Amino acid sequence: MLGSGFKAERLRVNLRLVINRLKLLEKKKTELAQKARKEIADYLAAGKDERARIRVEHIIREDYLVEAMEILELYCDLLLARFGLIQSMKELDSGLAESVSTLIW
């Protein structure tokens, strides 16, 4: 597909590594967000509304980041699932091009 510089097995291994790393990072961020939610409840109970608002904004940003990681994980899964097809193609299918372009960007 991509000429002599394309190393299929290396790509397969790297996609699996990326998926595992993303899952670990998602889990870590989700656990930290749960702890932060408890902190927010404590801040509100103590009447520290402004501090709670700042923590909420941080949690929202982290939630968006986790969602982005989930999308990247889905793209990696898609490429792994279609790996045999990718190897046999001469030109990249438009459906897979979005996944590849997103991961490269």
Tab-separated table of N, CA and C in Angstrom:
chain	number	residue	atom	x	y	z
A	1	MET	N	0.822	-1.191	0.000
A	1	MET	CA	0.000	0.000	0.000
A	1	MET	C	0.862	1.249	0.000
A	2	LEU	N	1.753	1.370	0.940
A	2	LEU	CA	2.503	2.606	1.084
A	2	LEU	C	3.929	2.502	0.575
A	3	GLY	N	4.238	1.482	-0.169
A	3	GLY	CA	5.560	1.357	-0.739
A	3	GLY	C	6.503	0.579	0.157
A	4	SER	N	7.788	0.695	-0.138
A	4	SER	CA	8.783	-0.118	0.557
A	4	SER	C	9.025	0.329	1.992
A	5	GLY	N	8.684	1.568	2.346
A	5	GLY	CA	8.911	2.060	3.700
A	5	GLY	C	7.843	1.643	4.696
A	6	PHE	N	6.784	1.025	4.247
A	6	PHE	CA	5.669	0.636	5.111
A	6	PHE	C	5.988	-0.682	5.806
A	7	LYS	N	6.032	-0.652	7.134
A	7	LYS	CA	6.315	-1.848	7.923
A	7	LYS	C	5.032	-2.246	8.645
A	8	ALA	N	4.344	-3.220	8.068
A	8	ALA	CA	3.019	-3.600	8.555
A	8	ALA	C	3.058	-4.116	9.989
A	9	GLU	N	3.990	-4.998	10.289
A	9	GLU	CA	4.023	-5.580	11.632
A	9	GLU	C	4.350	-4.534	12.688
A	10	ARG	N	5.209	-3.615	12.338
A	10	ARG	CA	5.552	-2.532	13.268
A	10	ARG	C	4.324	-1.654	13.545
A	11	LEU	N	3.556	-1.379	12.512
A	11	LEU	CA	2.330	-0.597	12.681
A	11	LEU	C	1.338	-1.330	13.574
A	12	ARG	N	1.179	-2.625	13.361
A	12	ARG	CA	0.248	-3.417	14.164
A	12	ARG	C	0.644	-3.368	15.647
A	13	VAL	N	1.927	-3.545	15.931
A	13	VAL	CA	2.413	-3.505	17.314
A	13	VAL	C	2.195	-2.122	17.915
A	14	ASN	N	2.514	-1.086	17.160
A	14	ASN	CA	2.351	0.281	17.671
A	14	ASN	C	0.886	0.631	17.918
A	15	LEU	N	-0.003	0.166	17.073
A	15	LEU	CA	-1.433	0.411	17.292
A	15	LEU	C	-1.901	-0.253	18.583
A	16	ARG	N	-1.447	-1.478	18.816
A	16	ARG	CA	-1.822	-2.164	20.062
A	16	ARG	C	-1.262	-1.434	21.280
A	17	LEU	N	-0.016	-0.967	21.174
A	17	LEU	CA	0.583	-0.219	22.284
A	17	LEU	C	-0.187	1.070	22.561
A	18	VAL	N	-0.562	1.760	21.504
A	18	VAL	CA	-1.316	3.008	21.665
A	18	VAL	C	-2.651	2.737	22.348
A	19	ILE	N	-3.327	1.685	21.936
A	19	ILE	CA	-4.620	1.351	22.541
A	19	ILE	C	-4.454	1.080	24.034
A	20	ASN	N	-3.445	0.295	24.390
A	20	ASN	CA	-3.220	-0.010	25.810
A	20	ASN	C	-2.885	1.241	26.606
A	21	ARG	N	-2.051	2.091	26.061
A	21	ARG	CA	-1.676	3.325	26.759
A	21	ARG	C	-2.868	4.259	26.916
A	22	LEU	N	-3.675	4.352	25.882
A	22	LEU	CA	-4.867	5.198	25.969
A	22	LEU	C	-5.833	4.685	27.033
A	23	LYS	N	-6.008	3.367	27.099
A	23	LYS	CA	-6.904	2.800	28.111
A	23	LYS	C	-6.403	3.111	29.517
A	24	LEU	N	-5.089	2.967	29.726
A	24	LEU	CA	-4.525	3.271	31.041
A	24	LEU	C	-4.715	4.738	31.397
A	25	LEU	N	-4.449	5.599	30.447
A	25	LEU	CA	-4.579	7.032	30.691
A	25	LEU	C	-6.033	7.431	30.931
A	26	GLU	N	-6.946	6.841	30.170
A	26	GLU	CA	-8.376	7.108	30.375
A	26	GLU	C	-8.803	6.691	31.778
A	27	LYS	N	-8.351	5.514	32.198
A	27	LYS	CA	-8.708	5.016	33.526
A	27	LYS	C	-8.174	5.952	34.608
A	28	LYS	N	-6.932	6.377	34.453
A	28	LYS	CA	-6.315	7.275	35.437
A	28	LYS	C	-7.073	8.598	35.510
A	29	LYS	N	-7.360	9.181	34.361
A	29	LYS	CA	-8.065	10.468	34.326
A	29	LYS	C	-9.475	10.343	34.906
A	30	THR	N	-10.137	9.229	34.626
A	30	THR	CA	-11.486	9.016	35.142
A	30	THR	C	-11.473	8.884	36.663
A	31	GLU	N	-10.498	8.157	37.184
A	31	GLU	CA	-10.392	8.008	38.639
A	31	GLU	C	-10.095	9.345	39.309
A	32	LEU	N	-9.211	10.125	38.703
A	32	LEU	CA	-8.902	11.443	39.260
A	32	LEU	C	-10.125	12.355	39.222
A	33	ALA	N	-10.919	12.234	38.175
A	33	ALA	CA	-12.134	13.051	38.070
A	33	ALA	C	-13.137	12.666	39.154
A	34	GLN	N	-13.220	11.379	39.460
A	34	GLN	CA	-14.125	10.940	40.533
A	34	GLN	C	-13.702	11.528	41.878
A	35	LYS	N	-12.398	11.522	42.137
A	35	LYS	CA	-11.892	12.119	43.380
A	35	LYS	C	-12.167	13.619	43.408
A	36	ALA	N	-11.988	14.260	42.259
A	36	ALA	CA	-12.216	15.703	42.185
A	36	ALA	C	-13.689	16.036	42.419
A	37	ARG	N	-14.581	15.172	41.968
A	37	ARG	CA	-16.013	15.404	42.203
A	37	ARG	C	-16.331	15.382	43.700
A	38	LYS	N	-15.667	14.491	44.414
A	38	LYS	CA	-15.861	14.446	45.868
A	38	LYS	C	-15.312	15.717	46.520
A	39	GLU	N	-14.180	16.196	46.008
A	39	GLU	CA	-13.606	17.446	46.517
A	39	GLU	C	-14.570	18.608	46.290
A	40	ILE	N	-15.201	18.616	45.140
A	40	ILE	CA	-16.151	19.686	44.820
A	40	ILE	C	-17.300	19.684	45.820
A	41	ALA	N	-17.790	18.499	46.147
A	41	ALA	CA	-18.872	18.407	47.135
A	41	ALA	C	-18.407	18.962	48.481
A	42	ASP	N	-17.164	18.672	48.844
A	42	ASP	CA	-16.616	19.199	50.102
A	42	ASP	C	-16.496	20.719	50.052
A	43	TYR	N	-16.031	21.249	48.917
A	43	TYR	CA	-15.907	22.707	48.769
A	43	TYR	C	-17.272	23.382	48.882
A	44	LEU	N	-18.262	22.788	48.235
A	44	LEU	CA	-19.608	23.366	48.293
A	44	LEU	C	-20.169	23.306	49.713
A	45	ALA	N	-19.903	22.205	50.400
A	45	ALA	CA	-20.381	22.078	51.779
A	45	ALA	C	-19.705	23.098	52.692
A	46	ALA	N	-18.454	23.439	52.359
A	46	ALA	CA	-17.707	24.407	53.167
A	46	ALA	C	-17.980	25.844	52.733
A	47	GLY	N	-18.797	26.024	51.690
A	47	GLY	CA	-19.128	27.370	51.232
A	47	GLY	C	-18.077	27.992	50.331
A	48	LYS	N	-17.175	27.187	49.809
A	48	LYS	CA	-16.124	27.689	48.914
A	48	LYS	C	-16.580	27.511	47.462
A	49	ASP	N	-17.562	28.310	47.092
A	49	ASP	CA	-18.181	28.169	45.773
A	49	ASP	C	-17.221	28.468	44.626
A	50	GLU	N	-16.419	29.502	44.773
A	50	GLU	CA	-15.502	29.881	43.691
A	50	GLU	C	-14.470	28.776	43.446
A	51	ARG	N	-13.948	28.217	44.510
A	51	ARG	CA	-12.982	27.120	44.388
A	51	ARG	C	-13.645	25.908	43.721
A	52	ALA	N	-14.880	25.634	44.090
A	52	ALA	CA	-15.618	24.519	43.488
A	52	ALA	C	-15.832	24.761	41.995
A	53	ARG	N	-16.135	25.998	41.626
A	53	ARG	CA	-16.353	26.333	40.215
A	53	ARG	C	-15.078	26.089	39.397
A	54	ILE	N	-13.936	26.454	39.956
A	54	ILE	CA	-12.657	26.234	39.269
A	54	ILE	C	-12.414	24.740	39.061
A	55	ARG	N	-12.693	23.941	40.083
A	55	ARG	CA	-12.505	22.487	39.973
A	55	ARG	C	-13.463	21.889	38.935
A	56	VAL	N	-14.679	22.405	38.875
A	56	VAL	CA	-15.647	21.911	37.891
A	56	VAL	C	-15.145	22.183	36.478
A	57	GLU	N	-14.612	23.371	36.246
A	57	GLU	CA	-14.073	23.700	34.922
A	57	GLU	C	-12.938	22.754	34.554
A	58	HIS	N	-12.110	22.428	35.524
A	58	HIS	CA	-10.998	21.499	35.282
A	58	HIS	C	-11.528	20.102	34.934
A	59	ILE	N	-12.544	19.661	35.661
A	59	ILE	CA	-13.129	18.341	35.393
A	59	ILE	C	-13.741	18.297	33.998
A	60	ILE	N	-14.391	19.362	33.601
A	60	ILE	CA	-14.990	19.408	32.263
A	60	ILE	C	-13.914	19.282	31.192
A	61	ARG	N	-12.805	20.013	31.362
A	61	ARG	CA	-11.696	19.903	30.403
A	61	ARG	C	-11.150	18.478	30.357
A	62	GLU	N	-11.000	17.864	31.514
A	62	GLU	CA	-10.491	16.492	31.577
A	62	GLU	C	-11.469	15.516	30.924
A	63	ASP	N	-12.764	15.736	31.103
A	63	ASP	CA	-13.760	14.875	30.471
A	63	ASP	C	-13.683	14.969	28.947
A	64	TYR	N	-13.490	16.169	28.440
A	64	TYR	CA	-13.318	16.330	26.989
A	64	TYR	C	-12.068	15.603	26.511
A	65	LEU	N	-11.012	15.668	27.296
A	65	LEU	CA	-9.770	14.983	26.943
A	65	LEU	C	-9.978	13.468	26.917
A	66	VAL	N	-10.693	12.943	27.890
A	66	VAL	CA	-10.977	11.503	27.928
A	66	VAL	C	-11.818	11.102	26.714
A	67	GLU	N	-12.783	11.914	26.346
A	67	GLU	CA	-13.595	11.624	25.159
A	67	GLU	C	-12.734	11.609	23.898
A	68	ALA	N	-11.800	12.538	23.801
A	68	ALA	CA	-10.899	12.563	22.644
A	68	ALA	C	-10.033	11.304	22.611
A	69	MET	N	-9.575	10.868	23.771
A	69	MET	CA	-8.778	9.638	23.826
A	69	MET	C	-9.608	8.430	23.411
A	70	GLU	N	-10.878	8.415	23.782
A	70	GLU	CA	-11.762	7.320	23.379
A	70	GLU	C	-11.935	7.291	21.862
A	71	ILE	N	-12.039	8.459	21.253
A	71	ILE	CA	-12.160	8.528	19.790
A	71	ILE	C	-10.889	8.008	19.134
A	72	LEU	N	-9.728	8.417	19.654
A	72	LEU	CA	-8.462	7.918	19.112
A	72	LEU	C	-8.365	6.401	19.264
A	73	GLU	N	-8.819	5.908	20.393
A	73	GLU	CA	-8.806	4.460	20.618
A	73	GLU	C	-9.699	3.748	19.603
A	74	LEU	N	-10.864	4.321	19.315
A	74	LEU	CA	-11.760	3.733	18.315
A	74	LEU	C	-11.112	3.705	16.933
A	75	TYR	N	-10.427	4.779	16.574
A	75	TYR	CA	-9.738	4.811	15.285
A	75	TYR	C	-8.638	3.754	15.222
A	76	CYS	N	-7.901	3.594	16.302
A	76	CYS	CA	-6.858	2.560	16.336
A	76	CYS	C	-7.478	1.170	16.221
A	77	ASP	N	-8.578	0.942	16.924
A	77	ASP	CA	-9.282	-0.345	16.829
A	77	ASP	C	-9.765	-0.603	15.406
A	78	LEU	N	-10.283	0.430	14.771
A	78	LEU	CA	-10.755	0.293	13.395
A	78	LEU	C	-9.611	-0.108	12.469
A	79	LEU	N	-8.473	0.555	12.620
A	79	LEU	CA	-7.330	0.230	11.772
A	79	LEU	C	-6.829	-1.187	12.036
A	80	LEU	N	-6.834	-1.611	13.291
A	80	LEU	CA	-6.426	-2.988	13.596
A	80	LEU	C	-7.403	-3.997	13.008
A	81	ALA	N	-8.686	-3.695	13.092
A	81	ALA	CA	-9.697	-4.610	12.567
A	81	ALA	C	-9.610	-4.735	11.047
A	82	ARG	N	-9.244	-3.676	10.397
A	82	ARG	CA	-9.160	-3.668	8.924
A	82	ARG	C	-7.724	-3.822	8.436
A	83	PHE	N	-6.856	-4.327	9.286
A	83	PHE	CA	-5.436	-4.357	8.965
A	83	PHE	C	-5.128	-5.176	7.709
A	84	GLY	N	-5.736	-6.330	7.589
A	84	GLY	CA	-5.512	-7.159	6.404
A	84	GLY	C	-5.953	-6.454	5.139
A	85	LEU	N	-7.054	-5.755	5.223
A	85	LEU	CA	-7.566	-4.997	4.084
A	85	LEU	C	-6.603	-3.869	3.712
A	86	ILE	N	-6.076	-3.201	4.723
A	86	ILE	CA	-5.143	-2.096	4.478
A	86	ILE	C	-3.902	-2.599	3.759
A	87	GLN	N	-3.404	-3.764	4.173
A	87	GLN	CA	-2.197	-4.302	3.556
A	87	GLN	C	-2.405	-4.636	2.084
A	88	SER	N	-3.603	-5.059	1.725
A	88	SER	CA	-3.853	-5.463	0.343
A	88	SER	C	-4.233	-4.295	-0.568
A	89	MET	N	-4.509	-3.128	0.004
A	89	MET	CA	-4.928	-1.973	-0.798
A	89	MET	C	-3.739	-1.313	-1.485
A	90	LYS	N	-4.024	-0.776	-2.660
A	90	LYS	CA	-3.011	0.041	-3.324
A	90	LYS	C	-3.184	1.500	-2.943
A	91	GLU	N	-4.436	1.904	-2.760
A	91	GLU	CA	-4.740	3.257	-2.298
A	91	GLU	C	-5.677	3.154	-1.112
A	92	LEU	N	-5.539	4.080	-0.205
A	92	LEU	CA	-6.316	4.049	1.026
A	92	LEU	C	-7.776	4.399	0.764
A	93	ASP	N	-8.674	3.607	1.308
A	93	ASP	CA	-10.112	3.832	1.215
A	93	ASP	C	-10.472	5.122	1.954
A	94	SER	N	-11.471	5.835	1.463
A	94	SER	CA	-11.843	7.115	2.082
A	94	SER	C	-12.351	6.929	3.510
A	95	GLY	N	-12.985	5.799	3.806
A	95	GLY	CA	-13.456	5.526	5.158
A	95	GLY	C	-12.316	5.356	6.148
A	96	LEU	N	-11.235	4.765	5.689
A	96	LEU	CA	-10.065	4.578	6.545
A	96	LEU	C	-9.164	5.804	6.547
A	97	ALA	N	-9.278	6.609	5.513
A	97	ALA	CA	-8.426	7.800	5.418
A	97	ALA	C	-8.669	8.750	6.581
A	98	GLU	N	-9.914	8.856	7.034
A	98	GLU	CA	-10.219	9.731	8.165
A	98	GLU	C	-9.494	9.254	9.421
A	99	SER	N	-9.522	7.949	9.660
A	99	SER	CA	-8.841	7.396	10.833
A	99	SER	C	-7.342	7.634	10.761
A	100	VAL	N	-6.766	7.349	9.611
A	100	VAL	CA	-5.323	7.521	9.441
A	100	VAL	C	-4.943	8.991	9.573
A	101	SER	N	-5.694	9.858	8.929
A	101	SER	CA	-5.395	11.294	8.982
A	101	SER	C	-5.497	11.837	10.399
A	102	THR	N	-6.503	11.402	11.126
A	102	THR	CA	-6.680	11.865	12.501
A	102	THR	C	-5.525	11.413	13.375
A	103	LEU	N	-5.112	10.168	13.226
A	103	LEU	CA	-4.006	9.663	14.037
A	103	LEU	C	-2.688	10.347	13.688
A	104	ILE	N	-2.499	10.664	12.431
A	104	ILE	CA	-1.268	11.351	12.032
A	104	ILE	C	-1.262	12.773	12.549
A	105	TRP	N	-2.402	13.430	12.475
A	105	TRP	CA	-2.480	14.829	12.900
A	105	TRP	C	-2.264	14.927	14.380
